[in-house]
Structure formats: structure tokens, C-alpha cells
XYZ file of C-alpha atoms in Angstrom:
662
model
C 15.696 92.228 210.853
C 18.515 94.736 212.040
C 20.843 93.111 214.230
C 22.169 94.239 217.195
C 25.637 94.848 218.612
C 26.414 92.349 221.632
C 29.112 91.625 223.614
C 31.413 89.097 222.344
C 30.242 85.742 223.044
C 29.786 82.786 220.156
C 26.210 82.215 222.060
C 24.626 85.298 222.294
C 22.365 84.887 219.159
C 20.222 81.965 218.740
C 18.384 81.534 215.439
C 14.541 81.550 215.120
C 14.556 78.034 213.973
C 16.084 76.815 216.979
C 13.862 78.523 218.970
C 11.163 76.152 217.701
C 13.224 73.509 219.227
C 14.072 74.957 222.098
C 11.637 77.505 223.182
C 12.240 79.848 226.190
C 9.213 81.575 227.621
C 9.691 84.585 228.383
C 8.754 86.139 231.487
C 10.517 89.237 232.676
C 7.928 91.700 233.438
C 10.589 94.349 233.935
C 11.756 96.225 230.484
C 9.318 98.041 228.025
C 8.002 96.983 225.286
C 9.854 97.389 221.664
C 8.712 100.359 219.957
C 8.368 98.237 216.784
C 5.219 96.233 218.944
C 2.311 98.171 217.908
C 0.606 96.823 221.277
C 3.154 95.570 223.448
C 2.199 92.126 223.117
C 5.780 90.529 223.085
C 7.875 90.965 226.057
C 11.243 92.220 224.976
C 14.159 89.959 224.694
C 17.122 89.931 226.649
C 20.060 88.319 225.872
C 21.744 85.209 228.444
C 24.714 86.226 230.264
C 27.548 87.634 227.866
C 31.089 88.092 228.133
C 32.006 85.021 228.949
C 33.728 81.980 226.841
C 31.156 79.466 227.771
C 27.485 79.684 226.860
C 25.794 79.568 230.620
C 23.587 76.333 230.903
C 24.160 75.402 227.163
C 24.427 71.724 226.642
C 26.833 69.775 224.664
C 24.596 69.770 221.859
C 24.684 73.523 221.870
C 20.958 74.116 222.920
C 20.570 76.572 225.446
C 19.015 74.999 228.982
C 19.495 77.146 231.588
C 16.027 79.174 232.420
C 14.521 77.370 229.266
C 11.537 75.326 229.438
C 11.809 71.605 228.052
C 12.056 70.824 224.326
C 9.061 72.075 222.466
C 7.355 69.856 220.473
C 4.712 71.273 217.324
C 1.439 71.311 218.823
C -0.878 69.080 216.540
C -3.756 71.147 214.529
C -7.218 70.041 213.008
C -6.350 68.371 209.700
C -8.989 70.636 208.199
C -11.202 74.083 210.236
C -14.367 72.070 209.765
C -13.171 69.453 212.311
C -12.790 72.207 214.963
C -16.316 73.758 214.071
C -17.807 69.844 214.230
C -15.795 69.509 217.474
C -17.285 72.692 219.020
C -20.925 71.539 217.792
C -20.705 68.055 219.467
C -19.094 69.869 222.560
C -21.585 72.642 223.208
C -24.986 71.150 221.793
C -25.761 68.290 223.957
C -28.520 67.357 226.142
C -29.231 70.703 227.708
C -30.164 72.254 224.627
C -33.285 69.117 223.782
C -34.464 68.840 227.457
C -33.596 72.039 229.268
C -34.307 75.048 226.860
C -37.528 73.821 225.838
C -38.889 73.507 228.795
C -37.522 76.757 230.031
C -39.209 78.367 227.034
C -42.410 77.113 228.163
C -42.232 78.047 231.715
C -41.133 81.565 231.069
C -43.682 82.829 228.554
C -43.218 80.918 225.623
C -42.004 82.825 222.946
C -41.260 85.804 224.793
C -38.598 83.804 226.691
C -36.834 84.423 223.731
C -36.167 88.018 224.463
C -34.105 88.047 227.537
C -32.444 84.723 225.938
C -31.133 86.270 222.633
C -30.174 89.640 224.915
C -27.961 87.628 227.109
C -26.487 85.716 224.513
C -24.991 89.312 222.839
C -24.184 90.696 226.005
C -22.766 87.224 227.732
C -22.675 84.066 225.719
C -20.817 85.158 222.834
C -18.409 87.385 224.209
C -16.955 84.404 226.569
C -17.669 81.787 223.869
C -15.090 83.942 221.414
C -12.715 84.666 224.225
C -12.307 81.316 225.638
C -11.787 80.175 221.839
C -9.483 82.964 220.847
C -7.560 82.636 224.087
C -6.228 78.840 223.474
C -5.928 79.749 219.509
C -3.483 82.675 220.805
C -1.520 80.889 223.415
C -1.730 77.556 221.926
C -2.150 75.961 225.009
C -5.033 73.672 227.243
C -6.901 75.338 229.918
C -4.476 75.766 232.478
C -1.218 76.949 230.514
C -3.540 79.264 228.395
C -3.189 81.809 231.498
C 0.429 81.888 230.986
C -1.037 85.318 229.510
C -1.365 86.392 232.984
C 0.485 83.877 235.408
C -0.887 84.949 238.671
C -3.945 83.952 237.670
C -3.261 80.660 236.667
C -5.840 79.238 239.261
C -8.658 79.839 236.772
C -6.905 76.963 234.660
C -7.053 74.793 237.836
C -10.657 75.879 238.485
C -11.743 74.944 235.120
C -9.954 71.570 235.178
C -11.508 70.570 238.489
C -14.931 71.440 237.359
C -14.395 69.581 233.369
C -13.246 66.508 235.598
C -16.438 66.826 237.965
C -18.544 67.008 234.609
C -16.780 64.127 233.204
C -17.575 62.032 235.802
C -21.241 62.849 235.984
C -22.547 63.499 233.327
C -21.679 59.762 231.782
C -24.492 58.320 233.604
C -26.860 59.846 231.536
C -25.117 58.276 228.857
C -25.339 54.915 230.801
C -28.989 55.416 231.517
C -29.530 56.164 227.822
C -27.825 53.011 226.786
C -29.554 50.831 229.274
C -32.706 52.014 227.630
C -31.738 51.592 224.070
C -30.954 48.360 224.635
C -34.424 47.586 226.553
C -35.909 49.123 223.309
C -34.934 46.182 221.149
C -38.067 44.257 222.267
C -41.586 43.829 220.459
C -42.992 45.206 223.984
C -41.445 48.389 225.517
C -41.035 47.084 229.339
C -41.953 50.415 230.560
C -45.160 50.001 228.575
C -46.861 47.323 231.105
C -47.540 46.586 234.410
C -46.949 42.965 234.575
C -43.221 43.197 235.055
C -41.452 41.948 238.570
C -40.620 45.158 239.223
C -44.199 46.686 239.525
C -46.318 47.294 242.139
C -49.832 46.934 242.753
C -50.729 50.392 242.361
C -49.439 50.425 238.849
C -51.584 51.848 236.223
C -51.163 51.832 232.361
C -54.302 54.061 231.362
C -55.068 56.956 233.243
C -58.521 58.456 232.840
C -58.231 61.691 234.874
C -60.834 63.424 232.571
C -63.175 61.159 234.213
C -61.985 62.634 237.528
C -62.351 66.398 236.777
C -65.530 66.626 238.456
C -65.030 66.353 242.172
C -68.806 64.610 242.919
C -66.886 61.386 240.819
C -64.131 60.946 243.652
C -65.546 57.747 244.426
C -66.797 56.648 241.196
C -65.131 53.857 239.542
C -62.851 54.930 236.459
C -60.537 52.170 235.782
C -60.872 48.376 236.791
C -61.567 48.650 240.745
C -60.166 51.920 241.014
C -61.765 54.833 242.063
C -61.015 58.235 241.306
C -59.455 58.795 245.215
C -57.248 55.714 244.807
C -56.086 56.941 241.038
C -54.045 59.862 242.918
C -52.007 57.422 244.282
C -51.612 55.170 241.021
C -48.177 54.933 239.706
C -47.406 54.880 235.959
C -45.228 51.628 234.222
C -42.650 54.307 233.168
C -41.995 55.819 236.454
C -41.893 52.498 238.282
C -39.664 51.238 235.778
C -37.350 54.372 236.005
C -37.525 54.134 239.830
C -37.469 50.501 240.612
C -35.598 48.680 238.083
C -33.147 51.273 236.460
C -32.340 53.072 239.664
C -33.924 50.574 242.193
C -33.616 53.716 244.127
C -33.090 53.619 248.196
C -34.912 55.448 250.891
C -32.118 58.226 250.981
C -28.479 59.406 250.494
C -27.268 57.299 253.653
C -28.455 54.166 252.136
C -26.076 53.198 249.375
C -27.732 49.663 248.831
C -26.227 47.086 246.018
C -24.769 47.722 242.991
C -26.878 47.431 239.768
C -24.837 45.186 237.741
C -26.700 45.938 234.484
C -25.925 49.568 234.705
C -22.296 48.919 235.538
C -21.700 46.926 232.437
C -23.650 50.238 230.427
C -21.608 52.538 232.186
C -18.300 50.548 231.245
C -19.347 49.948 227.789
C -19.861 54.040 227.394
C -16.385 54.338 229.108
C -14.693 52.330 226.480
C -16.017 54.269 223.772
C -14.894 57.499 224.755
C -11.246 55.848 225.589
C -11.201 54.672 221.834
C -12.773 58.087 220.548
C -10.167 59.990 222.775
C -6.704 57.981 222.981
C -5.156 58.983 219.453
C -6.201 63.038 220.027
C -7.557 65.573 217.744
C -6.446 63.865 214.584
C -9.260 61.051 215.354
C -11.807 62.986 217.207
C -11.948 65.040 214.561
C -13.367 62.905 212.420
C -15.532 60.889 214.852
C -17.707 64.336 215.605
C -18.814 64.395 211.940
C -21.132 61.375 212.695
C -22.066 62.041 216.686
C -22.437 65.694 215.775
C -24.439 65.454 212.547
C -26.515 62.264 213.431
C -28.677 63.569 216.115
C -29.986 66.554 213.454
C -31.209 63.618 211.463
C -32.946 61.634 214.079
C -34.437 65.326 215.460
C -35.995 65.744 211.851
C -37.444 62.603 211.755
C -38.907 62.878 215.334
C -40.521 66.253 213.971
C -42.019 64.933 210.921
C -43.530 62.219 213.123
C -44.532 64.554 216.188
C -46.325 67.069 213.846
C -48.218 64.326 212.563
C -49.595 63.389 215.724
C -53.073 64.156 217.187
C -52.701 66.907 219.548
C -49.388 68.189 218.446
C -50.471 71.597 217.565
C -51.618 72.337 220.904
C -48.040 71.317 222.449
C -46.102 73.665 219.842
C -48.463 76.634 221.129
C -47.942 75.730 224.888
C -44.156 76.079 223.398
C -44.091 79.270 221.865
C -47.279 81.083 222.900
C -45.896 84.643 224.299
C -46.940 85.647 227.971
C -45.771 89.304 227.919
C -46.254 89.617 231.409
C -43.388 86.995 232.506
C -40.697 89.630 231.143
C -41.174 91.615 234.513
C -40.091 88.366 236.718
C -36.515 88.207 237.555
C -36.174 84.541 237.094
C -37.114 84.671 233.698
C -33.627 86.461 232.961
C -31.690 84.403 235.859
C -32.841 81.031 233.586
C -32.019 82.643 230.166
C -28.532 83.525 231.645
C -28.096 80.457 233.674
C -29.229 78.464 230.058
C -26.549 79.974 227.887
C -23.667 79.584 230.423
C -24.501 75.863 230.384
C -25.452 75.292 226.932
C -22.497 77.330 225.420
C -20.198 75.250 227.982
C -18.363 77.903 229.065
C -15.837 78.096 231.952
C -14.938 74.352 231.322
C -11.645 74.796 229.416
C -12.652 72.510 227.011
C -13.065 75.390 224.427
C -9.982 76.729 225.111
C -8.268 73.341 224.655
C -10.091 73.081 221.289
C -9.387 76.296 220.266
C -5.066 75.790 220.939
C -5.343 73.274 218.074
C -6.488 75.400 215.656
C -3.859 77.251 213.333
C -2.790 80.614 214.816
C -4.616 82.537 211.699
C -7.969 80.879 211.928
C -10.628 83.362 211.596
C -11.842 82.221 215.386
C -14.040 85.567 215.673
C -16.513 83.952 212.698
C -16.457 80.941 214.075
C -18.089 81.916 217.349
C -20.735 83.441 215.879
C -21.350 80.266 213.452
C -21.195 77.950 216.368
C -23.349 80.464 218.686
C -26.107 80.284 216.082
C -26.056 76.419 215.670
C -26.062 76.140 219.310
C -29.065 78.465 220.185
C -31.224 77.482 216.652
C -30.824 73.664 217.879
C -32.222 74.789 221.105
C -35.354 76.414 219.671
C -35.600 73.977 217.141
C -35.713 70.909 219.797
C -38.597 72.561 221.467
C -41.217 72.229 218.271
C -39.723 68.366 218.641
C -40.363 67.868 222.363
C -43.640 69.902 222.395
C -45.375 67.810 219.562
C -44.720 64.671 221.164
C -45.546 65.950 224.615
C -49.023 67.308 223.101
C -49.945 64.078 221.832
C -49.448 62.530 225.262
C -51.565 65.041 226.696
C -54.172 64.694 224.401
C -53.847 60.277 224.574
C -54.083 61.022 228.269
C -56.884 64.001 228.118
C -55.100 66.366 230.477
C -53.285 69.538 229.947
C -49.754 69.995 228.475
C -48.355 71.618 231.901
C -49.296 68.363 233.545
C -46.717 66.231 231.135
C -43.962 68.748 230.359
C -40.962 67.965 232.279
C -37.350 68.837 232.378
C -33.845 67.007 232.784
C -33.739 63.567 233.157
C -37.568 63.704 233.833
C -38.027 64.351 230.089
C -35.675 62.042 228.727
C -36.345 59.022 230.494
C -40.076 59.607 232.066
C -42.084 61.788 229.750
C -40.704 60.740 226.490
C -40.435 57.231 226.909
C -44.480 57.352 228.258
C -44.949 59.392 224.614
C -43.054 56.935 222.721
C -44.837 53.978 224.074
C -48.507 55.091 222.980
C -46.967 55.513 219.511
C -47.646 52.760 216.593
C -44.462 50.973 216.004
C -42.980 51.816 219.826
C -39.615 50.271 219.924
C -38.726 51.894 216.736
C -39.058 55.448 218.055
C -38.009 54.383 221.256
C -34.704 53.084 219.906
C -34.296 56.292 217.258
C -34.665 58.622 220.608
C -32.407 56.926 222.758
C -30.049 56.689 220.048
C -29.965 60.393 219.458
C -29.647 61.091 223.143
C -26.666 58.636 223.552
C -24.872 60.536 220.369
C -25.715 64.195 221.641
C -24.407 63.068 225.385
C -21.305 60.974 223.483
C -19.238 64.048 221.707
C -19.826 66.323 225.088
C -18.596 63.590 226.774
C -15.624 62.820 224.891
C -14.675 66.611 224.075
C -15.123 67.201 227.678
C -12.207 64.192 228.797
C -10.202 65.423 225.568
C -10.239 69.408 227.231
C -9.019 68.070 230.646
C -6.370 65.483 228.982
C -5.196 68.395 227.004
C -4.846 70.369 230.361
C -3.015 67.683 232.138
C -0.444 66.867 229.377
C 0.309 70.335 228.777
C 1.680 70.253 232.156
C 4.499 67.738 231.317
C 5.702 68.623 227.608
C 9.293 68.315 226.348
C 11.450 65.910 228.515
C 8.545 63.776 229.486
C 7.654 62.508 225.858
C 6.960 58.888 226.042
C 5.296 57.420 223.300
C 2.263 56.450 224.883
C 2.048 59.355 227.302
C -1.376 60.594 225.768
C -3.206 56.792 225.603
C -1.855 56.210 229.265
C -2.976 59.423 230.712
C -6.504 59.242 228.989
C -6.769 55.540 230.414
C -5.745 56.641 234.141
C -8.461 59.218 233.675
C -11.224 57.090 232.338
C -10.448 54.755 235.251
C -10.457 57.298 238.020
C -13.946 58.416 236.892
C -15.032 55.154 236.395
C -14.010 54.205 239.908
C -16.325 57.628 241.250
C -19.142 56.580 238.736
C -19.593 53.235 240.738
C -20.883 55.203 243.699
C -23.947 56.524 241.146
C -24.800 52.914 239.796
C -25.934 51.943 243.232
C -29.362 52.129 244.969
C -28.261 55.336 246.551
C -26.378 56.817 243.143
C -29.386 58.950 241.990
C -28.783 60.964 244.999
C -24.657 61.342 244.620
C -25.636 61.895 241.006
C -27.701 64.930 242.129
C -25.209 66.292 244.299
C -22.556 66.591 241.174
C -25.453 67.976 239.274
C -26.052 70.589 241.849
C -23.106 71.728 243.055
C -20.014 70.477 241.294
C -20.734 72.243 237.707
C -23.814 74.368 238.957
C -24.562 77.720 237.602
C -22.432 79.671 240.485
C -19.267 77.581 239.868
C -19.673 78.657 235.749
C -20.740 82.267 236.502
C -17.646 82.314 238.930
C -15.239 81.430 236.616
C -16.912 83.454 233.731
C -16.527 86.703 235.692
C -12.531 86.017 236.336
C -12.237 85.276 232.964
C -13.191 89.164 231.603
C -11.515 90.521 234.555
C -8.140 89.002 233.937
C -8.250 89.318 230.197
C -9.920 92.879 230.198
C -8.251 94.370 233.251
C -5.512 92.667 234.137
C -3.549 91.702 230.360
C -5.657 94.548 228.759
C -8.893 94.225 226.515
C -7.285 97.055 224.024
C -3.936 94.444 224.046
C -6.004 91.202 223.715
C -7.692 92.874 220.723
C -4.732 93.584 219.045
C -3.244 90.255 219.819
C -6.425 88.731 218.346
C -6.127 91.090 215.154
C -2.988 89.993 214.678
C -4.274 86.297 214.275
C -7.160 86.846 212.088
C -6.116 89.862 209.942
C -8.753 92.569 211.533
C -10.013 94.037 214.797
C -13.379 92.507 215.898
C -15.972 95.309 216.550
C -15.514 96.965 219.772
C -18.770 95.355 221.279
C -16.523 92.412 222.514
C -13.954 94.785 224.287
C -17.030 96.511 226.326
C -18.672 93.099 227.051
C -15.410 91.836 228.723
C -14.657 95.131 230.688
C -18.077 96.302 231.706
C -21.316 94.400 230.693
C -20.412 90.394 230.920
C -18.669 91.194 234.437
C -21.871 93.154 235.822
C -24.066 90.165 234.178
C -22.357 87.239 235.877
C -22.098 89.046 238.740
C -25.569 89.756 238.960
C -27.046 86.260 238.044
C -24.553 85.018 240.516
C -25.616 86.967 243.865
C -29.000 86.368 242.603
C -28.285 82.185 242.636
C -26.542 82.838 246.107
C -29.275 85.090 247.601
C -32.160 82.739 246.614
C -29.925 79.506 247.533
C -32.839 75.994 248.243
C -31.717 73.253 250.145
C -31.220 70.195 247.425
C -34.186 67.874 247.336
C -35.006 64.883 245.454
C -38.666 65.129 243.385
C -39.314 67.540 245.948
C -40.216 64.750 248.939
C -36.772 63.840 249.821
C -34.465 66.665 251.644
C -30.825 65.926 251.654
C -29.153 65.918 255.489
C -26.651 68.468 256.083
C -24.073 66.425 255.673
C -25.122 65.853 252.132
C -24.920 69.596 251.626
C -21.737 70.080 253.182
C -20.303 67.338 250.978
C -21.884 69.729 247.969
C -20.682 72.795 249.062
C -17.389 71.409 249.136
C -17.807 70.238 245.574
C -18.407 73.410 244.398
C -15.625 75.488 246.430
C -12.995 72.980 245.754
C -12.973 74.622 241.930
C -14.237 78.099 243.380
C -11.446 78.512 245.919
C -8.573 77.596 243.047
C -8.718 81.026 242.250
C -8.084 83.312 245.036
C -6.282 80.717 247.027
C -3.684 80.118 244.179
C -3.415 84.089 243.422
C -2.539 84.676 247.224
C 0.047 81.799 247.471
C 1.705 83.387 243.932
C 1.807 87.002 245.685
C 3.231 85.269 248.993
C 6.124 83.288 247.607
C 7.422 85.724 245.161
C 10.035 88.444 246.051
C 10.143 92.258 246.282
C 7.315 95.087 247.208
C 3.790 94.338 246.395
C 4.157 96.299 243.085
C 6.938 94.419 242.063
C 5.581 91.179 242.587
C 1.920 92.357 241.186
C 4.482 93.469 237.624
C 6.269 90.255 237.411
C 3.765 87.906 238.129
C 1.319 89.526 235.620
C 3.869 89.611 232.680
C 2.794 87.123 230.009
C 5.015 83.792 229.479
C 5.105 83.633 225.763
C 5.708 80.552 223.932
C 7.602 79.591 220.813
C 4.889 80.130 218.387
C 4.814 83.864 219.718
C 8.466 84.407 218.500
C 7.698 82.757 215.274
C 4.315 84.643 214.557
C 5.181 87.821 216.001
C 9.078 88.094 214.519
C 8.308 90.348 211.728
C 6.887 93.050 214.552
C 10.431 93.143 216.300
C 12.970 95.959 214.216
C 14.590 96.529 216.981
C 16.472 95.191 219.861
C 18.391 98.434 220.903
C 17.027 98.677 224.151
C 18.204 95.200 225.164
C 20.548 94.499 227.529
C 22.140 91.270 229.544
C 19.761 89.400 231.759
C 20.500 88.423 235.340
C 20.000 85.099 237.071
C 16.532 85.521 237.333
C 15.904 86.959 233.781
C 17.726 84.586 231.600
C 16.642 84.341 228.190
C 17.511 84.148 224.636
C 17.614 86.523 221.729
C 16.614 85.406 218.292
C 17.576 86.972 214.896
C 16.033 86.009 211.174
C 18.191 83.764 209.272
C 18.686 86.780 207.068
């Protein structure tokens, strides 16, 4: 590297090795790019004040402090690349793949649903999935500092932190319920299979003979014990009574919190403790744990599939799942469901993928990883459908009803339909324990990777001078404790209503779509799609197919905006079980949860523009200039062939010059 003739100063130049220890993040936004930089990705380096005998801001050890960020601590990386793959599989492949996709596929035309699903995977799912991983890997930062690529839009990072915090808070309740069911599975007789328990009501009935009531003339006939067909319509299954009367002990509404369920509270505490010890040591330990939590659910799914297809009625259930109904392609709702499901199951907009990518080696082939992970994610969703509907087909055959009457989605599938089906099998406790253990593992790795993403973003805000031996452990403990305190509102009798508020608003389709839309706009139009493609090529050694650039620039933003507007226009008031309608103040709380993340972006943008100095054009130029990290100086050093355009910096623009050891 050629040296530039600088004004006489003993501290004008700092060696590259020193920049690793004292990185000065560059943000000058004014000058042009060095001619040797092919894509202009690296902001030119300018000198500190020259011509004086004393180095401005130099400390007694000779490091440059003025204008500098705190000392650079080498970012830890995955022990092996498979750790990253397994962590992404564990996070992205979760409960939604098992309990939401199969139902949507059945509801939206069976096999036909795969057409809009796969189309949106390639237009929206994979491009944004790749974008988030590549951004994290390139910037070596969590969900907030990754937007140093365009500091004006750092609100995107704060928005993703809010969303993932809400997700971490309410998602773990599903694990607490699953853990509760798992414990109750270790009984000779499953407690949800009989009506002789203290929580059952007189209308509880174990076996329904709906087929005997199919003829309207039999409405007054006695079919089960002393119950007529008319009375049978008001009868309740023991599994529903176990869920509502025992597990939830549900109250009449959101305004009636009721008592705390101490059994559920202990289960919640146990799961949070488990999450804490999975996350507290960072990716070195997390990367090992996911080998079990991400792979074992597949073993259980295969076992359940083998068991399911051998049951009577399984064939009918599977046919319901995949039988194509071509007329469904004409319905807008089918395409909206496909898009929403992809954004949910690919975990887009939460910032956790960015955090996971930030622990990659700089030269890791994240482009190939994105396609592998997308294949695993969507493949798991489709495979899970065969497992679920083979069991539901059996349950429908046992009860003599149509599969459509037993098909459920979400918690209804996990805690009502599937436990009911399991109770009808021989050796029921074994299959119940297997299913809920799988459910626990599927949710657990999603949970602790979500917490990891949140903690990474927080710790990135306090680098260098805030180093503390147990900084990470304390941060994780505080995060888990805060979430646990909020979760206490969900283990009360009115807890299910609170849970639904969080689920429906805080991490809804609208918030994720809003986040994804802004991510594409910032990278493609503010930073530059071609420029970022060059950066990716710098990392992986080749340029990705131009399709990615086209998606980021045009297709994906249009897709996100279209689905977002559809959700907004077709907004429906939140209800529980299609019976209880939430009060107006409940909806206000819900919209506050949604807007708390969505408003982070425009509010932060306007605040930064207002506080900056200069004309609007100068403010924009300064605030959209990337702030580079120390690793960029290291990896991009070979591209800087000339420093001839450098000039001494001003007080507002103090950065350091580096040169090679040569």
C-alpha cells in the first residue's frame, strides 16, 4: 500500500493492528470514495488534526481517543459453521410450522396452496431472509448497530428489538402450557381423557356419537347415556374442560384477572430458568445445545408419522390435507395467508437472524446458507402436515365425523385436537409425552435464539469501556426476569385474554410486514442495492444472482405493501373463541403494542433529521453515510490503493488513517 505524504506529525498514522484495538467508526458523509474501491463501500479515511506536536485526543498509551468509539473487543464467532445452520433451523423452524401451515394448506385448497406459497417464498421469503443474515455478517453487529449502514434509519433496529422482546414475552407461555401437559402425560390415565375429575362439569361427555344424530328426525333420541341429540349439542369434551377449566381456569373476560395459577407459574419459571442457562454463555454454548433441540423434533415427527399412517382413517385425513381445490387460487385470502405464513415461519423482521449472522466468519457463504435454510423450513412445514392430518383423520374416523370438524390451528391443535386424538390411541401416555416433548423442543430453541438476538442488540449498545466480567450473564438475567414479571399477567384466570392481545397485535403480520418493507427500502434505495451486492460479493467471493437485487428494489416492497394494506383494510375486532369480544380499551392496549414498534422508524428518522445541522440535503448526506466498524478496515484494506485524496479532518470529522505493516 502506498503511503501518503502527510503533514509532519508523530501521530498522523496508526497501524492497522492498532485499529483493531482502537477502532474509529467512520462517518464523514462528505468526501468521495477512493478510486481503488470498486463499489464505494468504504468511506475514505481522513487524518486527525495535523501539524501540532500533540496528538488530539491521544491518551497516555498512545491510542487515539478523540472521536473514537470505545475499545474494540473481538466479536466471538461460531465454533463451526454448522452451529449457525442449526441455530437458524432451531429459531425459524418452530411451532408455526407444525400447527399453522398444515391447517392453512388444508383450508386454502390443499396442494394448490403450495403454488402461492412457493411463489412468495422466492419473491419475499428468501430475499429478506438472505438480506438479514448478510447484513448481520457484513456489519458484525446485532439488530440495532447493523443499521449503521444507514444511521438515519437506526429506528429499524429499535423496532425489531421491541418486536422480539414482545415475542420473547408471550411466546414462552406456549412452552409453559406444553411443559404442564408433558408433566400430566406421566399418568396411567391421561387426565384429559375422562370426565370424573374435579374440574369437569355435568355436561362433560367422553364419547360423542354424532353419526347417530345425522338424521334430523332423531333429535329427541337418546344416544349416549341419558343425553338426547338436542342435549348433545351443548355437551363438552373432557379435553376442552381440562384446557379451559384446569389449565387456564379462564375467567369471563379481560377485565377479570382472577387468581394466579401456581402450577402454571412454576412451569413458567422452570422454562425461563432453562432458557437462561441455554443463553447465558453466548453462541459458544447455544451453538451446541441447538444440535439436540433442533434435530430431535424431527426424530419425534418421523415416529409420530409412522404411528399415524398405521391408524384407521389416516388416509382420509392426508387426502384432506393435499387434495387440490383449484378454485381457491382465485381468492385473495389464499395469497394473503401464504404471504403471512412465510413472514411468520421465516422469522423475518425480528432481528434475531441478523444477530445470528453477525457471529459468522466475514467470508462465510451466507447466500448458500439462505437457500439451505429456506428449504429446511418450508420442507418441515409440508412434512408436518402429513403427521398432523394422519392423526386428525384417525380422530375423525373414531368419532364418526368429517375431518373438517376436527381440523384445528394454533393452540387449538396443540392443546385440544392432538391431545384428544392421542387419548384414543393404545399406550396413550407414551404418545402424549412424545408429542409434548417435541412441542417443548420446537418452541425452546426458537425462544432462546430470540432471547439471544435481543441480548446481542442490547450488548452492542454498550461495548468497550462498559466491559464487565459478568456483563452478559447479568443482561440475560435481567431480560429473563423482566419478561417473567410481565408473564405473570398471563398465568392468571384472565391470562389467555392477555396472551391473545400480545399475539394478535405485538408481533402480528402487520408489524412484521412494516419492518420488512422498510428493510428493503433502506438497503435497496438508501444504501444502494448494487452497492450491497458488491459488499456481499466481497464476503462470499461471487455476486449473487441479480434476482435478489430486483426483489429488494421492487418485488418484495410491493408484496409487503400489498399484504400490509390488505390486513389494514380487512381488520377485524379481536375475539376469543368467536364468542367473547374484547372491550374498546383492550383494543387500545393492543394497538399501543403494535404502534410501539411501528412508530420507532418514522419517529427516529424525524428526530435525527431535526437534530442534525445544515441544509436538508447536507443532513441527509451525513446521516445516510455508513459508519464502518474495525473489521471493515481489516477486510477492505487491500482495496485501498491510494490515499491521495485525503485531507486533514475538522472537529466534526475526526477519524484515523491506517497503513499496512509493510
